[in-house]
């Protein structure tokens, strides 16, 4: 019997009143958190792999068990898809043992996403597409700072790719993400309901089978 997923429960039903203030504050001061101990080594190894492949890049940020990365690699055979996640346990399902592993036109890396986005920004790679699939919504209003669009790294993250797409199952998160994109870039994001023909990730499949409304927010720079 299939286990259905509960909808996001929150007392917040509108974009958070502090979102604009947080983004303005972050833009006014650089983010200087030290890199985690393993991030530098992982990124140096990733740079070598990317140079050997010499293909346009797609980033699957927070890829979980990697199913979405493999599906994206099949959909975009001319690109190198990098699936990144902080969980060694989840990535172990794809054979990752020493923080980086790959096959065909995809790579998996275990790293901290905040570090990875800053490292990608520093090297200036051209990234064709970036996906952020069903991030933790942190639905309690007091946890607004834990949402990606309210994090100090958001401006770097959103500037990396020619196209960024975020998917979620909570309309407030989608609306906030779109507003944050506009505040950072000055360009409107396209936020819409959608129904995927073939779910990209286990979460997307579970939410769709549970009858949730799914949202995506897309920005092209």
PDB file of N, CA and C in Angstrom, residues 79-163:
ATOM      1  N   UNK A  79      24.946  17.500 -22.109  1.00  0.00           N
ATOM      2  CA  UNK A  79      25.385  18.252 -20.928  1.00  0.00           C
ATOM      3  C   UNK A  79      25.955  17.323 -19.862  1.00  0.00           C
ATOM      4  N   UNK A  80      26.795  17.895 -19.014  1.00  0.00           N
ATOM      5  CA  UNK A  80      27.264  17.202 -17.817  1.00  0.00           C
ATOM      6  C   UNK A  80      26.390  17.653 -16.654  1.00  0.00           C
ATOM      7  N   UNK A  81      25.681  16.718 -16.046  1.00  0.00           N
ATOM      8  CA  UNK A  81      24.781  17.031 -14.936  1.00  0.00           C
ATOM      9  C   UNK A  81      25.490  16.720 -13.621  1.00  0.00           C
ATOM     10  N   UNK A  82      25.586  17.719 -12.765  1.00  0.00           N
ATOM     11  CA  UNK A  82      26.233  17.558 -11.465  1.00  0.00           C
ATOM     12  C   UNK A  82      25.158  17.516 -10.390  1.00  0.00           C
ATOM     13  N   UNK A  83      25.026  16.371  -9.744  1.00  0.00           N
ATOM     14  CA  UNK A  83      24.087  16.228  -8.639  1.00  0.00           C
ATOM     15  C   UNK A  83      24.821  16.433  -7.329  1.00  0.00           C
ATOM     16  N   UNK A  84      24.396  17.416  -6.552  1.00  0.00           N
ATOM     17  CA  UNK A  84      25.088  17.755  -5.306  1.00  0.00           C
ATOM     18  C   UNK A  84      24.149  17.611  -4.120  1.00  0.00           C
ATOM     19  N   UNK A  85      24.653  17.000  -3.060  1.00  0.00           N
ATOM     20  CA  UNK A  85      23.870  16.839  -1.837  1.00  0.00           C
ATOM     21  C   UNK A  85      24.843  16.712  -0.670  1.00  0.00           C
ATOM     22  N   UNK A  86      24.398  17.101   0.519  1.00  0.00           N
ATOM     23  CA  UNK A  86      25.278  17.029   1.685  1.00  0.00           C
ATOM     24  C   UNK A  86      25.253  15.668   2.361  1.00  0.00           C
ATOM     25  N   UNK A  87      24.306  14.805   1.974  1.00  0.00           N
ATOM     26  CA  UNK A  87      24.113  13.540   2.681  1.00  0.00           C
ATOM     27  C   UNK A  87      24.872  12.394   2.026  1.00  0.00           C
ATOM     28  N   UNK A  88      25.864  11.871   2.719  1.00  0.00           N
ATOM     29  CA  UNK A  88      26.586  10.704   2.221  1.00  0.00           C
ATOM     30  C   UNK A  88      25.677   9.482   2.186  1.00  0.00           C
ATOM     31  N   UNK A  89      24.766   9.400   3.142  1.00  0.00           N
ATOM     32  CA  UNK A  89      23.859   8.246   3.192  1.00  0.00           C
ATOM     33  C   UNK A  89      22.976   8.189   1.948  1.00  0.00           C
ATOM     34  N   UNK A  90      22.424   9.322   1.543  1.00  0.00           N
ATOM     35  CA  UNK A  90      21.565   9.333   0.357  1.00  0.00           C
ATOM     36  C   UNK A  90      22.366   9.041  -0.906  1.00  0.00           C
ATOM     37  N   UNK A  91      23.533   9.658  -1.032  1.00  0.00           N
ATOM     38  CA  UNK A  91      24.326   9.488  -2.245  1.00  0.00           C
ATOM     39  C   UNK A  91      24.982   8.116  -2.329  1.00  0.00           C
ATOM     40  N   UNK A  92      25.090   7.427  -1.218  1.00  0.00           N
ATOM     41  CA  UNK A  92      25.689   6.092  -1.225  1.00  0.00           C
ATOM     42  C   UNK A  92      24.907   5.149  -2.128  1.00  0.00           C
ATOM     43  N   UNK A  93      23.624   5.436  -2.338  1.00  0.00           N
ATOM     44  CA  UNK A  93      22.815   4.600  -3.227  1.00  0.00           C
ATOM     45  C   UNK A  93      23.319   4.640  -4.666  1.00  0.00           C
ATOM     46  N   UNK A  94      24.068   5.696  -5.010  1.00  0.00           N
ATOM     47  CA  UNK A  94      24.615   5.811  -6.358  1.00  0.00           C
ATOM     48  C   UNK A  94      26.089   5.413  -6.412  1.00  0.00           C
ATOM     49  N   UNK A  95      26.557   4.737  -5.390  1.00  0.00           N
ATOM     50  CA  UNK A  95      27.924   4.235  -5.392  1.00  0.00           C
ATOM     51  C   UNK A  95      28.958   5.233  -4.926  1.00  0.00           C
ATOM     52  N   UNK A  96      28.528   6.355  -4.370  1.00  0.00           N
ATOM     53  CA  UNK A  96      29.490   7.348  -3.911  1.00  0.00           C
ATOM     54  C   UNK A  96      30.154   6.874  -2.627  1.00  0.00           C
ATOM     55  N   UNK A  97      31.476   6.834  -2.652  1.00  0.00           N
ATOM     56  CA  UNK A  97      32.237   6.378  -1.493  1.00  0.00           C
ATOM     57  C   UNK A  97      33.113   7.498  -0.944  1.00  0.00           C
ATOM     58  N   UNK A  98      33.790   8.222  -1.826  1.00  0.00           N
ATOM     59  CA  UNK A  98      34.771   9.222  -1.406  1.00  0.00           C
ATOM     60  C   UNK A  98      34.378  10.620  -1.876  1.00  0.00           C
ATOM     61  N   UNK A  99      33.138  10.990  -1.641  1.00  0.00           N
ATOM     62  CA  UNK A  99      32.607  12.334  -1.886  1.00  0.00           C
ATOM     63  C   UNK A  99      32.409  12.717  -3.347  1.00  0.00           C
ATOM     64  N   UNK A 100      32.860  11.912  -4.299  1.00  0.00           N
ATOM     65  CA  UNK A 100      32.624  12.222  -5.701  1.00  0.00           C
ATOM     66  C   UNK A 100      32.589  10.919  -6.502  1.00  0.00           C
ATOM     67  N   UNK A 101      31.641  10.816  -7.405  1.00  0.00           N
ATOM     68  CA  UNK A 101      31.508   9.624  -8.242  1.00  0.00           C
ATOM     69  C   UNK A 101      30.756  10.013  -9.501  1.00  0.00           C
ATOM     70  N   UNK A 102      30.985   9.285 -10.591  1.00  0.00           N
ATOM     71  CA  UNK A 102      30.311   9.641 -11.829  1.00  0.00           C
ATOM     72  C   UNK A 102      30.187   8.497 -12.801  1.00  0.00           C
ATOM     73  N   UNK A 103      29.381   8.737 -13.824  1.00  0.00           N
ATOM     74  CA  UNK A 103      29.153   7.757 -14.866  1.00  0.00           C
ATOM     75  C   UNK A 103      28.545   8.475 -16.062  1.00  0.00           C
ATOM     76  N   UNK A 104      28.950   8.077 -17.273  1.00  0.00           N
ATOM     77  CA  UNK A 104      28.393   8.671 -18.488  1.00  0.00           C
ATOM     78  C   UNK A 104      28.483  10.197 -18.409  1.00  0.00           C
ATOM     79  N   UNK A 105      27.344  10.891 -18.451  1.00  0.00           N
ATOM     80  CA  UNK A 105      27.366  12.361 -18.442  1.00  0.00           C
ATOM     81  C   UNK A 105      26.798  12.949 -17.149  1.00  0.00           C
ATOM     82  N   UNK A 106      27.042  12.269 -16.027  1.00  0.00           N
ATOM     83  CA  UNK A 106      26.636  12.851 -14.751  1.00  0.00           C
ATOM     84  C   UNK A 106      27.658  12.537 -13.664  1.00  0.00           C
ATOM     85  N   UNK A 107      27.715  13.436 -12.697  1.00  0.00           N
ATOM     86  CA  UNK A 107      28.593  13.295 -11.540  1.00  0.00           C
ATOM     87  C   UNK A 107      27.790  13.542 -10.268  1.00  0.00           C
ATOM     88  N   UNK A 108      28.155  12.841  -9.213  1.00  0.00           N
ATOM     89  CA  UNK A 108      27.585  13.109  -7.896  1.00  0.00           C
ATOM     90  C   UNK A 108      28.694  13.626  -6.993  1.00  0.00           C
ATOM     91  N   UNK A 109      28.381  14.671  -6.238  1.00  0.00           N
ATOM     92  CA  UNK A 109      29.350  15.195  -5.276  1.00  0.00           C
ATOM     93  C   UNK A 109      28.665  15.393  -3.929  1.00  0.00           C
ATOM     94  N   UNK A 110      29.342  14.950  -2.887  1.00  0.00           N
ATOM     95  CA  UNK A 110      28.860  15.233  -1.528  1.00  0.00           C
ATOM     96  C   UNK A 110      29.553  16.497  -1.060  1.00  0.00           C
ATOM     97  N   UNK A 111      28.770  17.530  -0.866  1.00  0.00           N
ATOM     98  CA  UNK A 111      29.338  18.804  -0.451  1.00  0.00           C
ATOM     99  C   UNK A 111      28.257  19.658   0.185  1.00  0.00           C
ATOM    100  N   UNK A 112      28.669  20.754   0.745  1.00  0.00           N
ATOM    101  CA  UNK A 112      27.736  21.727   1.305  1.00  0.00           C
ATOM    102  C   UNK A 112      27.295  22.664   0.179  1.00  0.00           C
ATOM    103  N   UNK A 113      26.003  22.809  -0.024  1.00  0.00           N
ATOM    104  CA  UNK A 113      25.514  23.612  -1.144  1.00  0.00           C
ATOM    105  C   UNK A 113      25.922  25.075  -1.031  1.00  0.00           C
ATOM    106  N   UNK A 114      25.935  25.611   0.170  1.00  0.00           N
ATOM    107  CA  UNK A 114      26.348  27.008   0.344  1.00  0.00           C
ATOM    108  C   UNK A 114      27.779  27.195  -0.143  1.00  0.00           C
ATOM    109  N   UNK A 115      28.654  26.255   0.204  1.00  0.00           N
ATOM    110  CA  UNK A 115      30.032  26.313  -0.275  1.00  0.00           C
ATOM    111  C   UNK A 115      30.095  26.133  -1.784  1.00  0.00           C
ATOM    112  N   UNK A 116      29.368  25.170  -2.308  1.00  0.00           N
ATOM    113  CA  UNK A 116      29.411  24.896  -3.742  1.00  0.00           C
ATOM    114  C   UNK A 116      28.977  26.106  -4.554  1.00  0.00           C
ATOM    115  N   UNK A 117      27.891  26.745  -4.172  1.00  0.00           N
ATOM    116  CA  UNK A 117      27.425  27.911  -4.927  1.00  0.00           C
ATOM    117  C   UNK A 117      28.467  29.027  -4.920  1.00  0.00           C
ATOM    118  N   UNK A 118      29.115  29.246  -3.790  1.00  0.00           N
ATOM    119  CA  UNK A 118      30.149  30.291  -3.732  1.00  0.00           C
ATOM    120  C   UNK A 118      31.372  29.907  -4.561  1.00  0.00           C
ATOM    121  N   UNK A 119      31.718  28.624  -4.555  1.00  0.00           N
ATOM    122  CA  UNK A 119      32.860  28.169  -5.349  1.00  0.00           C
ATOM    123  C   UNK A 119      32.568  28.273  -6.842  1.00  0.00           C
ATOM    124  N   UNK A 120      31.367  27.908  -7.238  1.00  0.00           N
ATOM    125  CA  UNK A 120      30.984  28.029  -8.645  1.00  0.00           C
ATOM    126  C   UNK A 120      31.003  29.483  -9.088  1.00  0.00           C
ATOM    127  N   UNK A 121      30.539  30.364  -8.225  1.00  0.00           N
ATOM    128  CA  UNK A 121      30.557  31.795  -8.529  1.00  0.00           C
ATOM    129  C   UNK A 121      31.985  32.283  -8.724  1.00  0.00           C
ATOM    130  N   UNK A 122      32.898  31.804  -7.889  1.00  0.00           N
ATOM    131  CA  UNK A 122      34.285  32.265  -7.933  1.00  0.00           C
ATOM    132  C   UNK A 122      34.998  31.839  -9.210  1.00  0.00           C
ATOM    133  N   UNK A 123      34.739  30.619  -9.699  1.00  0.00           N
ATOM    134  CA  UNK A 123      35.438  30.147 -10.900  1.00  0.00           C
ATOM    135  C   UNK A 123      34.783  30.647 -12.179  1.00  0.00           C
ATOM    136  N   UNK A 124      33.556  31.122 -12.100  1.00  0.00           N
ATOM    137  CA  UNK A 124      32.919  31.731 -13.259  1.00  0.00           C
ATOM    138  C   UNK A 124      32.503  30.782 -14.360  1.00  0.00           C
ATOM    139  N   UNK A 125      32.212  29.538 -14.017  1.00  0.00           N
ATOM    140  CA  UNK A 125      31.739  28.604 -15.046  1.00  0.00           C
ATOM    141  C   UNK A 125      30.389  29.053 -15.605  1.00  0.00           C
ATOM    142  N   UNK A 126      30.181  28.773 -16.884  1.00  0.00           N
ATOM    143  CA  UNK A 126      28.878  29.004 -17.492  1.00  0.00           C
ATOM    144  C   UNK A 126      28.000  27.784 -17.230  1.00  0.00           C
ATOM    145  N   UNK A 127      26.918  27.984 -16.531  1.00  0.00           N
ATOM    146  CA  UNK A 127      26.002  26.894 -16.189  1.00  0.00           C
ATOM    147  C   UNK A 127      24.714  27.088 -16.973  1.00  0.00           C
ATOM    148  N   UNK A 128      24.375  26.100 -17.761  1.00  0.00           N
ATOM    149  CA  UNK A 128      23.210  26.225 -18.630  1.00  0.00           C
ATOM    150  C   UNK A 128      21.905  26.228 -17.833  1.00  0.00           C
ATOM    151  N   UNK A 129      21.822  25.356 -16.834  1.00  0.00           N
ATOM    152  CA  UNK A 129      20.561  25.221 -16.095  1.00  0.00           C
ATOM    153  C   UNK A 129      20.857  24.756 -14.679  1.00  0.00           C
ATOM    154  N   UNK A 130      20.065  25.240 -13.754  1.00  0.00           N
ATOM    155  CA  UNK A 130      20.169  24.810 -12.361  1.00  0.00           C
ATOM    156  C   UNK A 130      18.772  24.467 -11.853  1.00  0.00           C
ATOM    157  N   UNK A 131      18.674  23.345 -11.152  1.00  0.00           N
ATOM    158  CA  UNK A 131      17.390  22.932 -10.591  1.00  0.00           C
ATOM    159  C   UNK A 131      17.487  22.787  -9.083  1.00  0.00           C
ATOM    160  N   UNK A 132      16.441  23.233  -8.420  1.00  0.00           N
ATOM    161  CA  UNK A 132      16.306  23.104  -6.979  1.00  0.00           C
ATOM    162  C   UNK A 132      14.948  22.461  -6.749  1.00  0.00           C
ATOM    163  N   UNK A 133      14.959  21.149  -6.549  1.00  0.00           N
ATOM    164  CA  UNK A 133      13.717  20.374  -6.521  1.00  0.00           C
ATOM    165  C   UNK A 133      13.262  20.092  -5.093  1.00  0.00           C
ATOM    166  N   UNK A 134      12.153  20.663  -4.730  1.00  0.00           N
ATOM    167  CA  UNK A 134      11.481  20.392  -3.457  1.00  0.00           C
ATOM    168  C   UNK A 134      12.400  20.564  -2.247  1.00  0.00           C
ATOM    169  N   UNK A 135      12.983  21.774  -2.114  1.00  0.00           N
ATOM    170  CA  UNK A 135      13.802  22.037  -0.926  1.00  0.00           C
ATOM    171  C   UNK A 135      12.940  22.026   0.330  1.00  0.00           C
ATOM    172  N   UNK A 136      13.584  21.812   1.459  1.00  0.00           N
ATOM    173  CA  UNK A 136      12.868  21.871   2.738  1.00  0.00           C
ATOM    174  C   UNK A 136      12.176  23.230   2.849  1.00  0.00           C
ATOM    175  N   UNK A 137      10.842  23.278   2.981  1.00  0.00           N
ATOM    176  CA  UNK A 137      10.149  24.571   2.980  1.00  0.00           C
ATOM    177  C   UNK A 137      10.246  25.350   4.284  1.00  0.00           C
ATOM    178  N   UNK A 138      10.651  24.693   5.361  1.00  0.00           N
ATOM    179  CA  UNK A 138      10.686  25.344   6.666  1.00  0.00           C
ATOM    180  C   UNK A 138       9.417  26.175   6.856  1.00  0.00           C
ATOM    181  N   UNK A 139       8.269  25.526   7.017  1.00  0.00           N
ATOM    182  CA  UNK A 139       6.981  26.228   6.966  1.00  0.00           C
ATOM    183  C   UNK A 139       6.651  27.126   8.155  1.00  0.00           C
ATOM    184  N   UNK A 140       7.346  26.983   9.275  1.00  0.00           N
ATOM    185  CA  UNK A 140       7.073  27.886  10.391  1.00  0.00           C
ATOM    186  C   UNK A 140       7.622  29.273  10.069  1.00  0.00           C
ATOM    187  N   UNK A 141       6.819  30.284  10.298  1.00  0.00           N
ATOM    188  CA  UNK A 141       7.206  31.649   9.929  1.00  0.00           C
ATOM    189  C   UNK A 141       8.517  32.073  10.588  1.00  0.00           C
ATOM    190  N   UNK A 142       8.768  31.621  11.796  1.00  0.00           N
ATOM    191  CA  UNK A 142       9.990  32.033  12.492  1.00  0.00           C
ATOM    192  C   UNK A 142      11.247  31.423  11.875  1.00  0.00           C
ATOM    193  N   UNK A 143      11.068  30.470  10.964  1.00  0.00           N
ATOM    194  CA  UNK A 143      12.209  29.838  10.298  1.00  0.00           C
ATOM    195  C   UNK A 143      12.472  30.425   8.914  1.00  0.00           C
ATOM    196  N   UNK A 144      11.990  31.618   8.653  1.00  0.00           N
ATOM    197  CA  UNK A 144      12.154  32.239   7.344  1.00  0.00           C
ATOM    198  C   UNK A 144      13.619  32.270   6.904  1.00  0.00           C
ATOM    199  N   UNK A 145      14.551  32.497   7.817  1.00  0.00           N
ATOM    200  CA  UNK A 145      15.964  32.610   7.450  1.00  0.00           C
ATOM    201  C   UNK A 145      16.556  31.285   6.972  1.00  0.00           C
ATOM    202  N   UNK A 146      15.846  30.178   7.215  1.00  0.00           N
ATOM    203  CA  UNK A 146      16.351  28.875   6.779  1.00  0.00           C
ATOM    204  C   UNK A 146      15.947  28.552   5.339  1.00  0.00           C
ATOM    205  N   UNK A 147      15.032  29.313   4.790  1.00  0.00           N
ATOM    206  CA  UNK A 147      14.621  29.084   3.403  1.00  0.00           C
ATOM    207  C   UNK A 147      15.699  29.633   2.473  1.00  0.00           C
ATOM    208  N   UNK A 148      15.931  28.935   1.360  1.00  0.00           N
ATOM    209  CA  UNK A 148      17.044  29.305   0.489  1.00  0.00           C
ATOM    210  C   UNK A 148      16.960  30.749   0.000  1.00  0.00           C
ATOM    211  N   UNK A 149      15.771  31.214  -0.328  1.00  0.00           N
ATOM    212  CA  UNK A 149      15.658  32.565  -0.882  1.00  0.00           C
ATOM    213  C   UNK A 149      15.874  33.652   0.165  1.00  0.00           C
ATOM    214  N   UNK A 150      15.919  33.286   1.453  1.00  0.00           N
ATOM    215  CA  UNK A 150      16.207  34.251   2.511  1.00  0.00           C
ATOM    216  C   UNK A 150      17.605  34.056   3.088  1.00  0.00           C
ATOM    217  N   UNK A 151      18.409  33.229   2.436  1.00  0.00           N
ATOM    218  CA  UNK A 151      19.770  32.939   2.887  1.00  0.00           C
ATOM    219  C   UNK A 151      20.741  33.933   2.241  1.00  0.00           C
ATOM    220  N   UNK A 152      21.832  34.278   2.917  1.00  0.00           N
ATOM    221  CA  UNK A 152      22.806  35.207   2.337  1.00  0.00           C
ATOM    222  C   UNK A 152      23.407  34.744   1.012  1.00  0.00           C
ATOM    223  N   UNK A 153      23.412  33.444   0.739  1.00  0.00           N
ATOM    224  CA  UNK A 153      24.015  32.928  -0.491  1.00  0.00           C
ATOM    225  C   UNK A 153      23.076  33.033  -1.689  1.00  0.00           C
ATOM    226  N   UNK A 154      21.837  33.435  -1.484  1.00  0.00           N
ATOM    227  CA  UNK A 154      20.842  33.385  -2.563  1.00  0.00           C
ATOM    228  C   UNK A 154      21.262  34.181  -3.792  1.00  0.00           C
ATOM    229  N   UNK A 155      21.794  35.373  -3.608  1.00  0.00           N
ATOM    230  CA  UNK A 155      22.175  36.197  -4.761  1.00  0.00           C
ATOM    231  C   UNK A 155      23.229  35.501  -5.614  1.00  0.00           C
ATOM    232  N   UNK A 156      24.212  34.872  -4.973  1.00  0.00           N
ATOM    233  CA  UNK A 156      25.218  34.115  -5.725  1.00  0.00           C
ATOM    234  C   UNK A 156      24.573  32.939  -6.440  1.00  0.00           C
ATOM    235  N   UNK A 157      23.708  32.233  -5.750  1.00  0.00           N
ATOM    236  CA  UNK A 157      23.077  31.048  -6.332  1.00  0.00           C
ATOM    237  C   UNK A 157      22.258  31.395  -7.562  1.00  0.00           C
ATOM    238  N   UNK A 158      21.459  32.440  -7.480  1.00  0.00           N
ATOM    239  CA  UNK A 158      20.545  32.751  -8.572  1.00  0.00           C
ATOM    240  C   UNK A 158      21.279  33.342  -9.764  1.00  0.00           C
ATOM    241  N   UNK A 159      22.486  33.866  -9.558  1.00  0.00           N
ATOM    242  CA  UNK A 159      23.244  34.476 -10.659  1.00  0.00           C
ATOM    243  C   UNK A 159      24.083  33.473 -11.436  1.00  0.00           C
ATOM    244  N   UNK A 160      24.145  32.225 -10.977  1.00  0.00           N
ATOM    245  CA  UNK A 160      25.066  31.252 -11.559  1.00  0.00           C
ATOM    246  C   UNK A 160      24.656  30.772 -12.945  1.00  0.00           C
ATOM    247  N   UNK A 161      23.373  30.515 -13.132  1.00  0.00           N
ATOM    248  CA  UNK A 161      22.927  29.779 -14.315  1.00  0.00           C
ATOM    249  C   UNK A 161      22.153  30.661 -15.284  1.00  0.00           C
ATOM    250  N   UNK A 162      22.193  30.271 -16.543  1.00  0.00           N
ATOM    251  CA  UNK A 162      21.387  30.949 -17.543  1.00  0.00           C
ATOM    252  C   UNK A 162      19.903  30.752 -17.259  1.00  0.00           C
ATOM    253  N   UNK A 163      19.563  29.612 -16.655  1.00  0.00           N
ATOM    254  CA  UNK A 163      18.183  29.345 -16.267  1.00  0.00           C
ATOM    255  C   UNK A 163      18.172  28.600 -14.936  1.00  0.00           C
TER     256      UNK A 163
END
